[in-house]
Amino acid sequence: MNNVSSIADCYGCGVCAIVCSRNIIKLNLNNNGFYEPKIVDTTKCINCKLCVNVCAYIHDDISSKNSVLKSFAGWSKNDNIRFECSSGGASYELGQALIKAGYEVCGVRYNCVLNRAEHYIATTSEELKASIGSKYIQSYTVDCFKLINRKKRYLVTGTPCQIDSFRRYIQQFKIEDNFILLDFFCHGVPSMLLWKKYIAKVEKETGKTTSVSWRNKHTGWHDSWAMAVTGNKCSRESDLNPIYISHFSKGDVFYNLFLNNSCLGKACYDKCKYKYNNSSADIRIGDMWGQTYKDNQKGVSAIVAFTQKGLECLEQCNLELREIAFETVTEGQMLKSPKKPMCYRWCKLALKMPIKLNIVLFISKVINFCGHKILKK
Ligand SMILES: Cc1cc2nc3c(=O)[nH]c(=O)nc-3n(C[C@H](O)[C@H](O)[C@H](O)COP(=O)(O)OP(=O)(O)OC[C@H]3O[C@@H](n4cnc5c(N)ncnc54)[C@H](O)[C@@H]3O)c2cc1C
């Protein structure tokens, strides 16, 4: 394979687009709402194969499979930060410590104009704040990754597949020493078609989005799967109280379709190599679900150091760290890629049609229920 022109339904990490010296690879959303590379002018391709070399999707192995050095439960020593972050604030504290040490941080923020998640570069603690909180949609990487100066030092955060390709990129240019890579235990990413329908429905109430938070701890960490959206219809007085708030535990339709795996990327089902301890990052984080902190409502991060460099960074952060066995840290994590549920094909089709999301969800549940009944017989 000379270039990525035949690749479809990949991880959509965009690293092929940044490595291309001819600048002919664009990352677009495909028909199913997932990022995918497209070569816009194949006649300009010089067959250098760089795009193929950095692509984690087409390689069966992981670029740098390290074993677990140490694992922790951890949380920010700053209660305000801990409250704002999805779990314990490990990601923010790591970024903060590294900015102080002269690094820049490639994190993910939400772009309210385009209604998408995107990587960006933070150079100050203030700029880093936009990366707080998980955005449970695929992030667009290309504009940010293109700004990376190979001579500077960075913390790069992302899904495990984005990080695996990124590791290949820095290996290719022999600049690994300048980078610290952070990934997370990843459930998978849902289709942007789901997100676009969802946010369009919410905007009817809120007006044009001005902020989105996917997780919030007003009813505690264990019930923090709650979408909070503000829009330009918010009055000044209600700015602090998001106008739209919707909990997974109360049937939120986005979370139901996402967490029940109804419309993840094809690669999340078929080609995710990154569950459990499979990572090419220096550090992996996640929510410390499971028994140990089942009564904690402030939020605890699961933290795994895979490299000595990662471990040293963690020890410099404003984090309370409790060393815990890896098996305990990963108690609540998926061990394998999810299976496509019975409703998968229905969802794929329905998300492209003008069908309301609550109907998509209702029919999905019926399909899954009937499917299981038939299988049991
Ligand atoms: C799509 C997705 C699936 C996840 N699945 C799981 C899971 O199955 N199990 C689990 O324990 N944890 C999962 N997480 C991670 C979890 O939600 C928390 O991010 C993690 O616990 C760290 O929390 P925190 O308090 O340290 O940081 P947070 O405040 O949550 O910081 C979020 C960090 O993640 C980065 N980030 C945010 N959104 C994205 C995105 N769309 N793509 C790439 N990077 C992003 C930010 O740059 C920041 O570094 C997932 C996150 C995402 C985005």
Coordinates of N, CA, C and O in Angstrom, one line a residue, residues 9 32 34 57 187 257-258 260-272 334 336-348 364 367-368 371-372 375:
D9 N -13.3 3.7 7.1 CA -13.8 3.3 8.4 C -12.6 3.1 9.4 O -12.6 2.2 10.2
N32 N -21.3 8.0 7.6 CA -21.8 7.5 8.9 C -21.4 8.4 10.0 O -21.7 8.0 11.2
F34 N -18.2 9.6 10.9 CA -16.8 9.4 11.5 C -15.8 10.0 10.6 O -15.9 10.0 9.4
Y57 N -4.1 2.2 12.2 CA -5.2 1.3 11.8 C -4.7 0.2 11.0 O -5.2 -1.0 11.1
H187 N -14.1 3.8 25.8 CA -15.3 3.1 25.5 C -15.5 3.0 24.0 O -16.1 2.0 23.5
L257 N -27.8 5.9 23.7 CA -27.3 5.3 22.4 C -25.8 5.2 22.4 O -25.3 4.2 21.9
F258 N -25.1 6.1 23.1 CA -23.6 6.0 23.1 C -23.2 4.8 24.0 O -22.4 3.9 23.6
N260 N -24.8 2.3 25.2 CA -25.2 1.0 24.9 C -24.6 0.5 23.6 O -25.1 -0.5 23.0
N261 N -23.6 1.3 23.1 CA -22.8 0.9 21.9 C -23.6 0.8 20.6 O -23.3 0.0 19.7
S262 N -24.7 1.6 20.5 CA -25.6 1.4 19.4 C -24.9 2.0 18.1 O -25.3 1.6 17.0
C263 N -24.1 3.0 18.2 CA -23.6 3.7 17.0 C -22.1 4.1 17.2 O -21.8 5.3 16.9
L264 N -21.3 3.2 17.6 CA -19.8 3.5 17.7 C -19.2 3.4 16.3 O -19.8 2.8 15.4
G265 N -18.0 3.8 16.2 CA -17.3 3.7 14.9 C -17.0 2.2 14.6 O -16.8 1.4 15.5
K266 N -17.0 1.9 13.3 CA -16.8 0.5 12.9 C -15.5 0.0 13.5 O -15.5 -1.2 14.0
A267 N -14.5 0.8 13.5 CA -13.2 0.3 14.0 C -13.3 0.1 15.6 O -12.5 -0.7 16.1
C268 N -14.2 0.8 16.2 CA -14.3 0.6 17.7 C -14.8 -0.9 18.0 O -14.4 -1.5 19.0
Y269 N -15.6 -1.4 17.1 CA -16.1 -2.8 17.3 C -15.0 -3.8 16.7 O -14.7 -4.8 17.3
D270 N -14.6 -3.5 15.5 CA -13.8 -4.5 14.8 C -12.3 -4.4 15.0 O -11.6 -5.4 14.8
K271 N -11.8 -3.2 15.3 CA -10.3 -3.1 15.3 C -9.7 -2.3 16.4 O -8.7 -1.7 16.3
C272 N -10.4 -2.3 17.6 CA -9.8 -1.7 18.7 C -8.8 -2.6 19.4 O -9.1 -3.7 19.8
M334 N -13.7 -2.0 30.4 CA -14.0 -3.0 29.4 C -12.7 -3.8 29.1 O -11.7 -3.2 29.0
K336 N -12.6 -6.1 26.5 CA -12.6 -6.3 25.1 C -13.4 -5.3 24.3 O -14.2 -4.6 25.0
S337 N -13.3 -5.3 23.0 CA -14.1 -4.3 22.2 C -15.5 -4.7 22.3 O -15.8 -5.9 22.5
P338 N -16.4 -3.8 22.3 CA -17.9 -4.1 22.3 C -18.3 -4.9 21.1 O -17.7 -4.7 20.0
K339 N -19.4 -5.7 21.2 CA -20.0 -6.3 20.1 C -21.0 -5.4 19.5 O -21.6 -4.6 20.2
K340 N -21.2 -5.5 18.2 CA -22.3 -4.7 17.6 C -23.6 -5.2 18.1 O -23.9 -6.4 18.0
P341 N -24.4 -4.3 18.7 CA -25.7 -4.8 19.1 C -26.7 -5.1 18.0 O -26.4 -4.7 16.8
M342 N -27.8 -5.8 18.2 CA -28.7 -6.1 17.2 C -29.2 -4.8 16.4 O -29.5 -4.8 15.3
C343 N -29.3 -3.7 17.2 CA -29.9 -2.5 16.6 C -28.9 -1.7 15.8 O -29.2 -0.6 15.3
Y344 N -27.6 -2.2 15.7 CA -26.6 -1.4 15.0 C -27.0 -1.0 13.6 O -26.8 0.2 13.3
R345 N -27.5 -1.9 12.8 CA -27.8 -1.5 11.4 C -28.9 -0.5 11.3 O -28.9 0.4 10.5
W346 N -29.9 -0.7 12.2 CA -31.0 0.2 12.3 C -30.5 1.6 12.6 O -30.9 2.6 12.0
C347 N -29.7 1.7 13.6 CA -29.2 3.0 14.1 C -28.4 3.7 13.0 O -28.6 4.9 12.7
K348 N -27.6 2.9 12.3 CA -26.8 3.5 11.2 C -27.6 4.1 10.2 O -27.4 5.2 9.7
S364 N -34.6 1.0 18.7 CA -33.3 0.2 19.0 C -33.6 -0.8 20.2 O -33.1 -1.9 20.1
I367 N -35.7 -3.6 19.0 CA -34.9 -4.6 18.2 C -34.0 -5.5 19.1 O -34.0 -6.7 19.0
N368 N -33.3 -4.8 20.1 CA -32.4 -5.6 21.0 C -33.2 -6.6 21.8 O -32.8 -7.7 21.9
G371 N -34.6 -9.4 19.5 CA -33.5 -10.2 19.1 C -33.0 -11.1 20.1 O -32.8 -12.3 19.9
H372 N -32.9 -10.7 21.4 CA -32.5 -11.5 22.5 C -33.5 -12.6 22.7 O -33.1 -13.8 23.0
L375 N -33.0 -15.2 20.1 CA -31.8 -16.0 20.3 C -31.9 -17.0 21.4 O -31.4 -18.1 21.3

